[in-house]
Short mmCIF file of C-alpha atoms in Angstrom, two decimals:
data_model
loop_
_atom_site.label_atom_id
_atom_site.label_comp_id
_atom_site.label_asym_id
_atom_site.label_seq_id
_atom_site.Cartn_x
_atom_site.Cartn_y
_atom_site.Cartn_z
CA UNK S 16 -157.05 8.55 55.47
CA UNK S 17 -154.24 11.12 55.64
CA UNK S 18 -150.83 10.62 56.62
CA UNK S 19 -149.58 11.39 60.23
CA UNK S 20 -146.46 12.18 61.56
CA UNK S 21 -145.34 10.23 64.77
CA UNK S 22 -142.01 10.08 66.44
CA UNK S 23 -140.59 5.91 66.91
CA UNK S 24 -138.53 4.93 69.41
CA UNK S 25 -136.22 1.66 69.86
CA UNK S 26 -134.24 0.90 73.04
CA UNK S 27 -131.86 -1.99 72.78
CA UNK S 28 -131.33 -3.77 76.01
CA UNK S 29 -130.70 -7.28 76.89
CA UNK S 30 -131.85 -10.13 79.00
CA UNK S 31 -129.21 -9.19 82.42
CA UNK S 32 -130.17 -5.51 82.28
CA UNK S 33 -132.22 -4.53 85.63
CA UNK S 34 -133.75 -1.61 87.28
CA UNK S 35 -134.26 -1.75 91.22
CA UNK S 36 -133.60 -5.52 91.19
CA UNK S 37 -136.10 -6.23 88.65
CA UNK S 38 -135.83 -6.78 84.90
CA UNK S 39 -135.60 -3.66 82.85
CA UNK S 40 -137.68 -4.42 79.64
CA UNK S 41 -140.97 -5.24 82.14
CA UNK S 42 -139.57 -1.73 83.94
CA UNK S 43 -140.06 0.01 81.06
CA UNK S 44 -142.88 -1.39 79.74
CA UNK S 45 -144.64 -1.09 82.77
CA UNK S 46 -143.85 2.74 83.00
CA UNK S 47 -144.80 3.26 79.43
CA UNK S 48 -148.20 1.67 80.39
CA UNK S 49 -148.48 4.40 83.09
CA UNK S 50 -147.91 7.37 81.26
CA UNK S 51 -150.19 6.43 78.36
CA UNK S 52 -148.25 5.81 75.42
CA UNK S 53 -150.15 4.27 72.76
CA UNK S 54 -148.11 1.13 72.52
CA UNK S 55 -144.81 -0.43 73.18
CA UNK S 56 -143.25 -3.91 72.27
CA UNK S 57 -140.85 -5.84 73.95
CA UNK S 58 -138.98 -8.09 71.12
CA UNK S 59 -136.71 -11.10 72.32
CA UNK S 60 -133.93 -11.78 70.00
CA UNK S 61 -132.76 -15.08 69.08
CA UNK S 62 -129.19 -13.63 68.30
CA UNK S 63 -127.33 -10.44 68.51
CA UNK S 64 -124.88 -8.08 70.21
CA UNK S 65 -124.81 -4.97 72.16
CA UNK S 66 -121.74 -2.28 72.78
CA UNK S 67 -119.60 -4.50 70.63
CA UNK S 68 -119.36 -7.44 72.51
CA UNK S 69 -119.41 -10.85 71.20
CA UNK S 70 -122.36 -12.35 69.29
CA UNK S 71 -124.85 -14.25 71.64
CA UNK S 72 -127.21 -16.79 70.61
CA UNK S 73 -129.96 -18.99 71.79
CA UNK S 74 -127.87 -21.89 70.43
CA UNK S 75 -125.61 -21.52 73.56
CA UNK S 76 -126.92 -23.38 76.55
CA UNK S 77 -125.22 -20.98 79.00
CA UNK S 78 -126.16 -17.65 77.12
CA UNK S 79 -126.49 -16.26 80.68
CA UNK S 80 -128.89 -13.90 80.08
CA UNK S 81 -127.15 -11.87 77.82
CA UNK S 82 -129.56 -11.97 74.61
CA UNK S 83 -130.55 -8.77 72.95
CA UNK S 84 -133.67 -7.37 74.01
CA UNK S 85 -135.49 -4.35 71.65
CA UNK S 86 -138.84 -2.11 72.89
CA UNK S 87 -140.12 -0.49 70.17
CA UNK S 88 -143.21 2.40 70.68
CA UNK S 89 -144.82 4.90 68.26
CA UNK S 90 -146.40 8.38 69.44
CA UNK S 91 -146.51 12.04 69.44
CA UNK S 92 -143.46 13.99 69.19
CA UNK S 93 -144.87 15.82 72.36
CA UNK S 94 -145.52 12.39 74.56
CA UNK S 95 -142.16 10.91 73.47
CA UNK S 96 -140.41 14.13 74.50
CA UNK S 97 -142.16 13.62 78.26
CA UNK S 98 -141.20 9.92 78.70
CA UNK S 99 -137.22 9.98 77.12
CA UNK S 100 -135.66 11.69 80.21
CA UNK S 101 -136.81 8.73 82.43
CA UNK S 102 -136.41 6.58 79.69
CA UNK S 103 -132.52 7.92 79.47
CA UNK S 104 -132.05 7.28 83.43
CA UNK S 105 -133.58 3.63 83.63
CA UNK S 106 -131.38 2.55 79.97
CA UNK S 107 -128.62 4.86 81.01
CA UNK S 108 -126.03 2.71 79.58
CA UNK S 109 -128.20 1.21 76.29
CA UNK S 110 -128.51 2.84 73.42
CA UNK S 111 -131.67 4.59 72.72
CA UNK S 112 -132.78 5.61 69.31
CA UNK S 113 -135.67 7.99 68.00
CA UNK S 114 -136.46 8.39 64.71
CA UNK S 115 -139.11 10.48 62.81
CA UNK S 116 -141.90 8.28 61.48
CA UNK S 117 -145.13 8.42 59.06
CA UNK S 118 -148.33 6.46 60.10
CA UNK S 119 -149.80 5.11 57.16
CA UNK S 120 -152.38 3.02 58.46
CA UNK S 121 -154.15 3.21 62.23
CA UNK S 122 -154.06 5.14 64.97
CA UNK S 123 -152.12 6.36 68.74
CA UNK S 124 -155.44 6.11 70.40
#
């Protein structure tokens, strides 16, 4: 099977982000579903840090919600380019990466 070219991209998040009142990752997730990208994943971390803050970990009983959180989808250059402007507004303040990817194996459908 030959090679494709996709376009990844990661958004890092965490547990006390929101979007109208409701959590962010299932936000975004949920509007990924509705515009038909092939797949996303939501990834809970057990430890990590965001905008250089301290380290939070699942060892601390009052974490408060403030555990990294990473979505993660693959697709076409021209369906990622649709979705980032929304996906810019919603994650406004996260950091959002894309990065230019080679499927080896499988498929976007």
């Amino acid at each position: 099977m030959p090679t494709r070219m996709a376009v990844q991209v990661t958004i890092y998040l965490n547990e006390a982000d929101h979007w109208h009142h409701r959590p962010l990752h299932m936000e975004i997730l949920n509007y990924l579903r509705r515009e038909n990208v092939a797949g996303a994943t939501a990834l809970h971390a057990v430890a990590g840090f965001t905008g250089r803050h301290q380290v939070e970990s699942t060892h601390l009983v009052d974490a408060g919600g403030k555990l990294p959180l990473i979505i993660t989808f693959v697709d076409t250059d021209e369906h990622v380019g649709r979705v980032l402007p929304t996906l810019r507004e919603m994650a406004s303040h996260r950091l959002i990466v894309r990065e230019n990817v080679v499927i080896e194996q499988g498929s976007l459908d």
